[in-house]
Short mmCIF file of C-alpha atoms and ligand atoms in Angstrom, two decimals:
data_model
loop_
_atom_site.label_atom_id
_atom_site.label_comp_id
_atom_site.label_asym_id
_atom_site.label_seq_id
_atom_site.Cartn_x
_atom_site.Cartn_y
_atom_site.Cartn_z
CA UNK A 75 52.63 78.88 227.79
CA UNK A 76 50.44 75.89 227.48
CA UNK A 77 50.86 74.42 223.95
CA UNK A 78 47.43 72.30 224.19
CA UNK A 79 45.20 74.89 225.55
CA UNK A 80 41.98 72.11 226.23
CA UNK A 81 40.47 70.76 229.43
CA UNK A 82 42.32 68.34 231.20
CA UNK A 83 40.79 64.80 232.05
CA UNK A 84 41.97 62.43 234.32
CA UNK A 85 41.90 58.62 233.23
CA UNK A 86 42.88 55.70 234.90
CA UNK A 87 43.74 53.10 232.94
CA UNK A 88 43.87 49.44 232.71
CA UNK A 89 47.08 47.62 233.95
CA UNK A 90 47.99 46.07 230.72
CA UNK A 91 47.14 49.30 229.26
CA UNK A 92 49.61 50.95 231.69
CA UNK A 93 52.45 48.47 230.39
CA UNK A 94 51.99 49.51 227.03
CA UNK A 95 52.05 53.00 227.48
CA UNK A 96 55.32 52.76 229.31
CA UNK A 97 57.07 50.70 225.99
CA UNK A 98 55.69 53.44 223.96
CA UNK A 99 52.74 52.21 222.19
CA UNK A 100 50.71 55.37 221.20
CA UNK A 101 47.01 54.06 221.50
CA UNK A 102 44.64 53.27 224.08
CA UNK A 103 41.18 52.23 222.97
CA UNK A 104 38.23 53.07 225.17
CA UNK A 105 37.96 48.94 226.72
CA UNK A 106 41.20 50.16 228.17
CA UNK A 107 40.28 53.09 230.47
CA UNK A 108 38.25 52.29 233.92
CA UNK A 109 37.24 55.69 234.93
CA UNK A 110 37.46 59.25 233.89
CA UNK A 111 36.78 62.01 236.06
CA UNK A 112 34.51 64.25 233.15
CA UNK A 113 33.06 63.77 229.45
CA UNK A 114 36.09 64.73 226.89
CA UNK A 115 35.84 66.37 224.31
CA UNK A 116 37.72 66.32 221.17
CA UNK A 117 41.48 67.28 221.56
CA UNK A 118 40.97 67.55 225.74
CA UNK A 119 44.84 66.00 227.61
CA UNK A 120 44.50 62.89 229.07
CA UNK A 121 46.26 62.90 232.14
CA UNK A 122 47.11 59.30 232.26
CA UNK A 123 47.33 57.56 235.67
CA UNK A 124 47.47 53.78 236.85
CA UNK A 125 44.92 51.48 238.81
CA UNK A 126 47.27 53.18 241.82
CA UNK A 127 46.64 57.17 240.80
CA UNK A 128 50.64 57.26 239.74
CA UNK A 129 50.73 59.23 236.57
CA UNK A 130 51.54 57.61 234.07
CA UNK A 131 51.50 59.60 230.91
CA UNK A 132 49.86 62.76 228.90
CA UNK A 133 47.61 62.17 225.79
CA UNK A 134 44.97 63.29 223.55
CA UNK A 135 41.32 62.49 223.52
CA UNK A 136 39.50 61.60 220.43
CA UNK A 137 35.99 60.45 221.81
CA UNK A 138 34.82 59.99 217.82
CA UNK A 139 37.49 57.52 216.95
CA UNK A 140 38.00 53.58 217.89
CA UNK A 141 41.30 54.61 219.57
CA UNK A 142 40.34 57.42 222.14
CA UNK A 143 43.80 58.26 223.62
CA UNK A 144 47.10 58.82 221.52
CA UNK A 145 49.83 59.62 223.82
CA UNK A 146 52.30 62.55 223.51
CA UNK A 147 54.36 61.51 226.36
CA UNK A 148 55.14 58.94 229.13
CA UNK A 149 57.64 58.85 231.80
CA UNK A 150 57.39 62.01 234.79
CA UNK A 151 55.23 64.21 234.35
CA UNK A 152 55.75 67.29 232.33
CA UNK A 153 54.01 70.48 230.97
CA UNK A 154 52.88 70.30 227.33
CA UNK A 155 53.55 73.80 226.66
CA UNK A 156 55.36 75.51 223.39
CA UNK A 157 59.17 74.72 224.48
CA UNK A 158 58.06 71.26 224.89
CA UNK A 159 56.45 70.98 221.34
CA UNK A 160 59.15 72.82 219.95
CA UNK A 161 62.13 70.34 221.51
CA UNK A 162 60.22 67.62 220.22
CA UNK A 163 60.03 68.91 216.55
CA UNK A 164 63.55 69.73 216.72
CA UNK A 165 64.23 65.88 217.76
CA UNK A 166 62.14 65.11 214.99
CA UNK A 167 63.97 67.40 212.33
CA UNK A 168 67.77 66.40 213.85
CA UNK A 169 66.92 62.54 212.21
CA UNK A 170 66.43 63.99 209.39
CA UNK A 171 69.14 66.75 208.77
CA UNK A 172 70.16 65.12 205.84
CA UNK A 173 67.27 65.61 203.91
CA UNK A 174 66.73 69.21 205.06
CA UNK A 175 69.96 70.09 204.44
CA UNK A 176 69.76 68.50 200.78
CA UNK A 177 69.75 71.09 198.02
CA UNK A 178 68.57 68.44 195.60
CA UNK A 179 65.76 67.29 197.84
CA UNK A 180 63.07 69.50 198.73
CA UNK A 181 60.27 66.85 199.58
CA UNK A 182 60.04 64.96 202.36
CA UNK A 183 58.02 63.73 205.55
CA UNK A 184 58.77 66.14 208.64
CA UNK A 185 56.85 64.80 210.84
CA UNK A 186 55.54 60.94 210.35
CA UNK A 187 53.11 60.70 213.14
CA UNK A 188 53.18 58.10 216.11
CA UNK A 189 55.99 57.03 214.71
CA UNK A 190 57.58 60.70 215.80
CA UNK A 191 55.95 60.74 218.89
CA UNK A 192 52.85 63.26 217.69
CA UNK A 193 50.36 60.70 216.93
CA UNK A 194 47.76 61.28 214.23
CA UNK A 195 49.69 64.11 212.67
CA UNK A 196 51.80 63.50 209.64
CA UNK A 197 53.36 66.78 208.36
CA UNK A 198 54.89 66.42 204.47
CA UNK A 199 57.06 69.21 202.60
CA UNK A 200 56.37 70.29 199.29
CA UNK A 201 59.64 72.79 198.41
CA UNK A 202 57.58 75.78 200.17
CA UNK A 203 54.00 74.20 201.13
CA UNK A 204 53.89 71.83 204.17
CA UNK A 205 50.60 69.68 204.38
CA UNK A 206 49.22 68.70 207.55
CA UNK A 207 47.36 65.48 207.31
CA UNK A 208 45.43 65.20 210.67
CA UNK A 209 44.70 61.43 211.12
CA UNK A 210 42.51 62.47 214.15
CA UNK A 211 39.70 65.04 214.88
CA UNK A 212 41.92 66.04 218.41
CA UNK A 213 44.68 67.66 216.41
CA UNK A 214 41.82 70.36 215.59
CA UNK A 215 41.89 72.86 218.03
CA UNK A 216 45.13 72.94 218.43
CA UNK A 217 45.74 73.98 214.77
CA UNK A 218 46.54 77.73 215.41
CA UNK A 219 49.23 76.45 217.64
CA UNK A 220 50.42 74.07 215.06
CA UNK A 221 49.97 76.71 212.38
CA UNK A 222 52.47 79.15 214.13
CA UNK A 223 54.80 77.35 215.70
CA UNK A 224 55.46 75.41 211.96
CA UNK A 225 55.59 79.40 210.65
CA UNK A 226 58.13 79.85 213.56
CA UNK A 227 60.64 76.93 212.53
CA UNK A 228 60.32 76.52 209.24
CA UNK A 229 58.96 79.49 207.56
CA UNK A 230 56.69 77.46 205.04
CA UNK A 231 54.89 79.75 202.46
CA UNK A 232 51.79 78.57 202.45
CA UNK A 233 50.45 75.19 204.39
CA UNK A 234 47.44 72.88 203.50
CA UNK A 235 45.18 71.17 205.47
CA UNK A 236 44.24 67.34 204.46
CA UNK A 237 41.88 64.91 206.49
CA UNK A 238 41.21 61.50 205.97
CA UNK A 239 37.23 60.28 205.23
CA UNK A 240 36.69 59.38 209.19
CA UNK A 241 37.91 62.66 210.82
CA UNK A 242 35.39 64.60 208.05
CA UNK A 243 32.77 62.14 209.17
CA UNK A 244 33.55 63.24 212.84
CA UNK A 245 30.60 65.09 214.79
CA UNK A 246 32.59 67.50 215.53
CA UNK A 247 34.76 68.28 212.49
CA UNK A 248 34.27 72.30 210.96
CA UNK A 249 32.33 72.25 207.85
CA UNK A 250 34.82 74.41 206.59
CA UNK A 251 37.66 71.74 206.99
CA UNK A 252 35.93 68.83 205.74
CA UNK A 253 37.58 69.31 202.50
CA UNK A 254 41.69 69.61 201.46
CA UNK A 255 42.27 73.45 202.12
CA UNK A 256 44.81 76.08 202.55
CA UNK A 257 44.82 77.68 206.07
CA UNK A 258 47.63 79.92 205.76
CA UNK A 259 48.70 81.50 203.32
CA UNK A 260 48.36 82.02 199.14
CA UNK A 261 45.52 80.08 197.85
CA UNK A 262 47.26 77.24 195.61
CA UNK A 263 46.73 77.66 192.00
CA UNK A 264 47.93 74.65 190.26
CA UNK A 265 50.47 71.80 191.48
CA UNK A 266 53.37 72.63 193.79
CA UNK A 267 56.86 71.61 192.09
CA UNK A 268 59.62 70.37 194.43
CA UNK A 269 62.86 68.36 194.36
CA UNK A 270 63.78 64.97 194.69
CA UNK A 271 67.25 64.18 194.30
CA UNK A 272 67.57 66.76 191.94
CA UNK A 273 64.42 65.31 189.45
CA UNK A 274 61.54 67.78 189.39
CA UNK A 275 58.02 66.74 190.25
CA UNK A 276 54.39 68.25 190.42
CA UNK A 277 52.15 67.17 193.95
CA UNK A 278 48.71 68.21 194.00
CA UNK A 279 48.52 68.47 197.88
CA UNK A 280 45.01 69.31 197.79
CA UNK A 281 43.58 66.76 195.01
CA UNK A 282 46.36 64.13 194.78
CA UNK A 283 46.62 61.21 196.80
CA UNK A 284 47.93 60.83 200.28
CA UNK A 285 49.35 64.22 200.37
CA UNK A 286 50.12 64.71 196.87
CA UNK A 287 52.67 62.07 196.53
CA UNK A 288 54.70 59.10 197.86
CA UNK A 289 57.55 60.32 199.12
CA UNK A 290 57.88 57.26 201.01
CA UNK A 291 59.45 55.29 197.78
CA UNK A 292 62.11 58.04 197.18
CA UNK A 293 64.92 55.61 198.47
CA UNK A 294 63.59 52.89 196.16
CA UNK A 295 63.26 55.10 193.69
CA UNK A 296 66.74 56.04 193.57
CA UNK A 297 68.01 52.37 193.56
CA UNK A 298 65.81 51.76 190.19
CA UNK A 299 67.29 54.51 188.73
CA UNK A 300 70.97 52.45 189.16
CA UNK A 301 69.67 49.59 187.93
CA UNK A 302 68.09 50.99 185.04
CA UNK A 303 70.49 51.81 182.50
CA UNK A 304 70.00 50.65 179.39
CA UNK A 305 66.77 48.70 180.25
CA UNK A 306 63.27 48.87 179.03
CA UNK A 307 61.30 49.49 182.39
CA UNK A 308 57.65 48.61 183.32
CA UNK A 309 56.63 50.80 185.91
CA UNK A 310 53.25 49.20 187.58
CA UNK A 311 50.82 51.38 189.47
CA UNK A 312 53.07 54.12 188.32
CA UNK A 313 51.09 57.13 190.07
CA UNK A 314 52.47 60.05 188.92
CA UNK A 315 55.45 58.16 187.45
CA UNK A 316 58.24 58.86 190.00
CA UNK A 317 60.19 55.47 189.19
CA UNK A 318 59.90 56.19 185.48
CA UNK A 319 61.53 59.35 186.45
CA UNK A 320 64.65 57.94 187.72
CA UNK A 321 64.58 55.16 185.34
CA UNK A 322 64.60 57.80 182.25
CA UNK A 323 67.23 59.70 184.29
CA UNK A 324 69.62 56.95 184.37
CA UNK A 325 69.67 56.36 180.75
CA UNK A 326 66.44 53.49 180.46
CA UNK A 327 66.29 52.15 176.58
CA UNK A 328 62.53 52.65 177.25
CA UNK A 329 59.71 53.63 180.40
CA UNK A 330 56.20 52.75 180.36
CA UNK A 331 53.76 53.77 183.29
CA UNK A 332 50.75 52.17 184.28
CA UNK A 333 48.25 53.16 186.45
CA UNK A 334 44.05 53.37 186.60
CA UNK A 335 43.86 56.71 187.14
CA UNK A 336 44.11 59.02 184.04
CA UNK A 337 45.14 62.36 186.27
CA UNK A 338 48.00 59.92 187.51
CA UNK A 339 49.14 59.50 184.27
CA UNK A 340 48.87 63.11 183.16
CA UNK A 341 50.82 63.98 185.64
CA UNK A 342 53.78 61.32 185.02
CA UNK A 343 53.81 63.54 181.70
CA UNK A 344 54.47 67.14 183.42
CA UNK A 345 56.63 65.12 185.03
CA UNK A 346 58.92 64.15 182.23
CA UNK A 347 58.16 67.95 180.51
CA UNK A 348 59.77 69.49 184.27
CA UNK A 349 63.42 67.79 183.49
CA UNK A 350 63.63 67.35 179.69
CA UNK A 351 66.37 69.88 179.93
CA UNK A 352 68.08 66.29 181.00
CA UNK A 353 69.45 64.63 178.15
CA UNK A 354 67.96 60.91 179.27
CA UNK A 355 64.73 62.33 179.94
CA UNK A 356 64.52 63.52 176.74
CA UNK A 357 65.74 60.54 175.05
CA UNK A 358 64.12 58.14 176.56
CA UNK A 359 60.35 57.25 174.85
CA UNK A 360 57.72 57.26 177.34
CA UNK A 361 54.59 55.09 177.25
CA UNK A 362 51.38 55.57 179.21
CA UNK A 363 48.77 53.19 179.79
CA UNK A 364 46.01 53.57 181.79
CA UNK A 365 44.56 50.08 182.34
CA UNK A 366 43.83 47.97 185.62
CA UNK A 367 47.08 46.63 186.36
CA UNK A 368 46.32 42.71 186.56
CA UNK A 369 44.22 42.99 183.10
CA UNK A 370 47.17 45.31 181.74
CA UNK A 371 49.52 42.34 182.30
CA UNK A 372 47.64 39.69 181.08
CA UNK A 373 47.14 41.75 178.12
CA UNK A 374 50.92 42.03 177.62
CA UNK A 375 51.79 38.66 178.29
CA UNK A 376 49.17 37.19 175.42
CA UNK A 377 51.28 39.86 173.07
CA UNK A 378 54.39 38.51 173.94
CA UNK A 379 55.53 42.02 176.02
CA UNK A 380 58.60 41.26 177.33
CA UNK A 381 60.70 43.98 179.49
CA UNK A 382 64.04 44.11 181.30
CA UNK A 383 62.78 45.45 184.47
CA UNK A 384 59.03 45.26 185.70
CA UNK A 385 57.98 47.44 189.00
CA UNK A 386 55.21 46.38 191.10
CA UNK A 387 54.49 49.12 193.76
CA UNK A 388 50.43 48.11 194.28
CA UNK A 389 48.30 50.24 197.10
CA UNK A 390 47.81 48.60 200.55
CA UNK A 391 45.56 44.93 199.78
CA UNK A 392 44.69 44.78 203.33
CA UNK A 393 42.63 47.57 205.10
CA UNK A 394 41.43 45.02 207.85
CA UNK A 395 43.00 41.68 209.45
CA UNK A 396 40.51 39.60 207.07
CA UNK A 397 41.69 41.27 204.14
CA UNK A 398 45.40 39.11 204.92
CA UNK A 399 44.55 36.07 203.08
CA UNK A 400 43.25 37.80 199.91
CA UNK A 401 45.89 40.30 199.98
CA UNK A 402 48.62 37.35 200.36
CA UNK A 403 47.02 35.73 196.67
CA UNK A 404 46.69 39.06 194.89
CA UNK A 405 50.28 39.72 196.04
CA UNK A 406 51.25 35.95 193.87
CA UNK A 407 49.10 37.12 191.10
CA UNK A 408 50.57 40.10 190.61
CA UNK A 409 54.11 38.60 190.79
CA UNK A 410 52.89 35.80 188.18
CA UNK A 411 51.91 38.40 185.91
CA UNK A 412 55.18 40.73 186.40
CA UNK A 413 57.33 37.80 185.82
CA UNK A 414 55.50 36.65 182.66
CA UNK A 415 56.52 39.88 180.81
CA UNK A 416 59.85 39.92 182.37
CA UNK A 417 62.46 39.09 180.34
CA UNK A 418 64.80 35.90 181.90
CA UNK A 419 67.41 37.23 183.71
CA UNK A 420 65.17 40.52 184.31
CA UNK A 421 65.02 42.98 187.44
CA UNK A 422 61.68 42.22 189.35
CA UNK A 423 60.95 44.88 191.94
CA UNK A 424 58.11 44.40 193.97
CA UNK A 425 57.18 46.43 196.76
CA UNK A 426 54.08 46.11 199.36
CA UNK A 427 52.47 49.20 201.30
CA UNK A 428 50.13 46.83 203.70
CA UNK A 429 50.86 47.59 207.64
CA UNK A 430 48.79 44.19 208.29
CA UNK A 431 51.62 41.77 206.35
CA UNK A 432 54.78 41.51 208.05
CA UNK A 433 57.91 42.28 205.92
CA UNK A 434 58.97 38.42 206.14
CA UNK A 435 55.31 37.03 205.21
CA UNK A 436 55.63 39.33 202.07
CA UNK A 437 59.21 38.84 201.12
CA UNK A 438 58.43 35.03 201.48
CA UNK A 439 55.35 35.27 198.97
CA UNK A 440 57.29 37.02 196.54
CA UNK A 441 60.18 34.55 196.48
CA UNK A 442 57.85 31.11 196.73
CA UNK A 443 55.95 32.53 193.75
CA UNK A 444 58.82 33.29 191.64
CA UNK A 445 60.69 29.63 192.58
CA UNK A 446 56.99 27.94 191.71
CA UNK A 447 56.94 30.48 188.44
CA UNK A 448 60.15 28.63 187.59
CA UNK A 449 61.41 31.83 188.22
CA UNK A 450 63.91 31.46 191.44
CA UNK A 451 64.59 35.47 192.17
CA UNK A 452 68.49 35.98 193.02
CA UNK A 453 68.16 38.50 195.66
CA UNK A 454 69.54 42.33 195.09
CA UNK A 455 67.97 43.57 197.99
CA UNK A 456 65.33 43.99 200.42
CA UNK A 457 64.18 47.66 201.27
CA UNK A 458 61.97 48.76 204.23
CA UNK A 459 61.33 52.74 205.70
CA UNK A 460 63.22 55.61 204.73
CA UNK A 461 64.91 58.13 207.41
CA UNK A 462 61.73 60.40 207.39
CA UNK A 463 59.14 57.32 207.56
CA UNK A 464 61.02 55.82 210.51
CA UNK A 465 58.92 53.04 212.43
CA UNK A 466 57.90 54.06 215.96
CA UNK A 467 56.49 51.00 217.22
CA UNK A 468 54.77 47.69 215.64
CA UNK A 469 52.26 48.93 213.36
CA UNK A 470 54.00 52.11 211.82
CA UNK A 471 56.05 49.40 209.93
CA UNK A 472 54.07 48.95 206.46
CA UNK A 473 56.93 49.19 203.45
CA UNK A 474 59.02 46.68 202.11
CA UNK A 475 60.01 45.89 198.71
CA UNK A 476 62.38 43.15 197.08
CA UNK A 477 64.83 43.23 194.48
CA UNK A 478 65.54 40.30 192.51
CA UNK A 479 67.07 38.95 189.11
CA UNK A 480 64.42 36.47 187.68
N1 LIG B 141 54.75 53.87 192.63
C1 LIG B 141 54.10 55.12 192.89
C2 LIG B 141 53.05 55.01 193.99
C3 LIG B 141 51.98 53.98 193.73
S1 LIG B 141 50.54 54.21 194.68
C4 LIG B 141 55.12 56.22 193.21
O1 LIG B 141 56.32 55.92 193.33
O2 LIG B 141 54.72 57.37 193.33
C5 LIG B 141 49.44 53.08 193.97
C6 LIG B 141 48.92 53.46 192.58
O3 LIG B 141 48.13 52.38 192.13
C7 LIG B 141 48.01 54.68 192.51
O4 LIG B 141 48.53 55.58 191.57
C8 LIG B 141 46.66 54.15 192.03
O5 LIG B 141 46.04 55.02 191.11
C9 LIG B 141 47.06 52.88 191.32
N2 LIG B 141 46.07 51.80 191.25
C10 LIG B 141 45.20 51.37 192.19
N3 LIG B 141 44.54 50.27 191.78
C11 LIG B 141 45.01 49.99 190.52
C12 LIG B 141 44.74 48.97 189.58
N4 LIG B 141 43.85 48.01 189.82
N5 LIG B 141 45.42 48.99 188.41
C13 LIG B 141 46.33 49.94 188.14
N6 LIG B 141 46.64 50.94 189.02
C14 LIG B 141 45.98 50.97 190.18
#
């Protein structure tokens, strides 16, 4: 049975266009088609062919968005249908056995997009709630597929529905789906708790950010907590306080999270209340502050704050390619700041979520800032994606983070 049961279109498509699509890269904007046979519509196949009608690949069309083709598959041509969707989750799931088959670990990315082959739809698990976050409008009317064939393989109890602000703005996007919903299952009364290496933690799929949390830092996360014993920790942009967590866990002298947003912060605390039965947790005093992060540390500095490991972990500085520059100074600033409360000889971990700086431009700003702090960081380590955020192709690379003594 067909899987994607739309029209299909045929599209030829520009010879440089053509190359791309044969590496692997999952979007074609609309300069890069030179005919189509018939109007799409939202979620129609693309049958992909070259300047010489040789097919080329299968995608989907998203006529509302900047980048009106992702592709599901190149090579010879195949049939989209259920067996095909369901070999490719299962390819998708094998990389990450590890996690799924962790008792201690019940959230995680399933499905991380283009980056898995299924551009513009990121599937997370919450212990028994999996949230689809549809990243395109074409996803749409193939939900009820999606819906059961998730049901099918992995049984979820319930499964939410998240868009970002562009597909809701989308002519053709359901009223009823413009807003975070459940479409199968209970209705979701309060915040789902699930596992990460054995710490409990609340997500609010439907009201938190992302999808309820960044389960993208969980590695990081888990390397704080080893360097943490014994150390008063300053956990910056803190969110819901996961790297407090693990700090706590591992015996920290003291946490404190920071963030702007005061439902972050309330959170970090049902956080610590879900594992005080652990002796650290319990132990270990907790502060909150709820301050803009550069003012915070400025404020801390001029009281002579001083702490034995400071955590940067900022949102994405650069939405656009002219954000790059600004991003690149606010990255120094912050780093300025964190190192003025760090104690010498002090764990600086700084970590940056923008897909527009390269891994190399970033590590470089961190260490040149620190050296012209009088500062010189002695490397620990330099992270990039966990197993379920692998990178696909160029621009699903966006985390990296440094470790350094200062
Ligand atoms: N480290 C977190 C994720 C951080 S996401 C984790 O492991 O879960 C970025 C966080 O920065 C969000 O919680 C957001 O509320 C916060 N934030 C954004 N701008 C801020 C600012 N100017 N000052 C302080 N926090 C800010």
């Amino acid at each position: 049975m067909k899987f994607f049961a739309t029209e299909n279109i045929s599209v030829r498509l520009a010879a440089p266009v053509v190359r791309a699509v044969k590496k692997g890269h999952p979007w074609i904007f609309d300069k890069g088609i030179l005919t189509q046979n018939k109007a799409a519509r939202p979620g129609d196949m693309a049958i992909l062919y070259d300047q010489k009608r040789k097919f080329v690949g299968i995608g989907l069309f998203d006529p509302e968005s900047p980048i009106i083709i992702r592709v599901l598959h190149h090579g010879k041509p195949v049939t989209l249908d259920t067996e095909w969707m369901k070999e490719k989750l299962r390819n998708i799931f094998q990389v990450r056995t590890e996690l799924i088959n962790d008792p201690e670990t019940t959230g995680y990315r399933l499905v991380s997009g283009e980056n898995d082959g299924l551009p513009g739809l990121v599937v997370d698990r919450y212990d028994d709630t999996l949230v689809f976050k549809l990243d395109t409008i074409a996803w749409m009317p193939h939900l009820d597929q999606l819906v059961s064939l998730f049901r099918d393989l992995i049984h979820p109890e319930r499964i939410v529905l998240r868009i970002n602000r562009t597909v809701a703005a989308a002519p053709s996007c359901p009223d009823n789906l413009k807003q975070a919903c459940v479409i199968y299952g209970p209705e979701l009364v309060g915040p789902v708790i699930f596992l990460e290496n054995g710490l409990k933690f609340e997500a609010e799929p439907i009201i938190g950010q992302k999808t309820g949390f960044f389960l993208d830092q969980r590695d990081n996360r888990a390397r704080v907590g080893k360097l943490s014993q014994g150390q008063s920790v300053l956990n910056v942009f803190s969110y819901t306080g996961g790297f407090s967590l693990y700090a706590a866990s591992n015996g920290a002298k003291s946490v404190t999270s920071l963030d702007l947003s005061k439902p972050a912060l309330e959170a970090a605390l049902n956080n610590f209340q879900l594992n005080k039965h652990l002796p650290n947790i319990a132990d270990t005093p907790h502060v909150l502050m709820c301050d803009d992060a550069f003012d915070a540390l400025r404020k801390l500095a001029d009281d002579g704050k001083k702490y034995d490991m400071v955590i940067l972990d900022p949102p994405s500085f650069a939405r656009k390619q002219g954000d790059i520059p600004g991003a690149l100074k606010a990255y120094e600033r912050l780093v300025k700041r964190g190192l003025n409360v760090l104690e010498k000889g002090g764990v600086l971990v700084s970590a940056s979520c923008s897909s527009r700086i390269p891994a190399d431009d970033f590590f470089k700003t961190v260490t040149r800032t620190a050296a012209m702090a009088g500062r010189p960081l002695k490397i620990i380590e330099k992270t990039t994606h966990a197993i379920d955020h692998p990178i696909g192709f160029p621009e699903g690379a966006y985390l990296k983070c440094i470790f350094g003594k200062a």
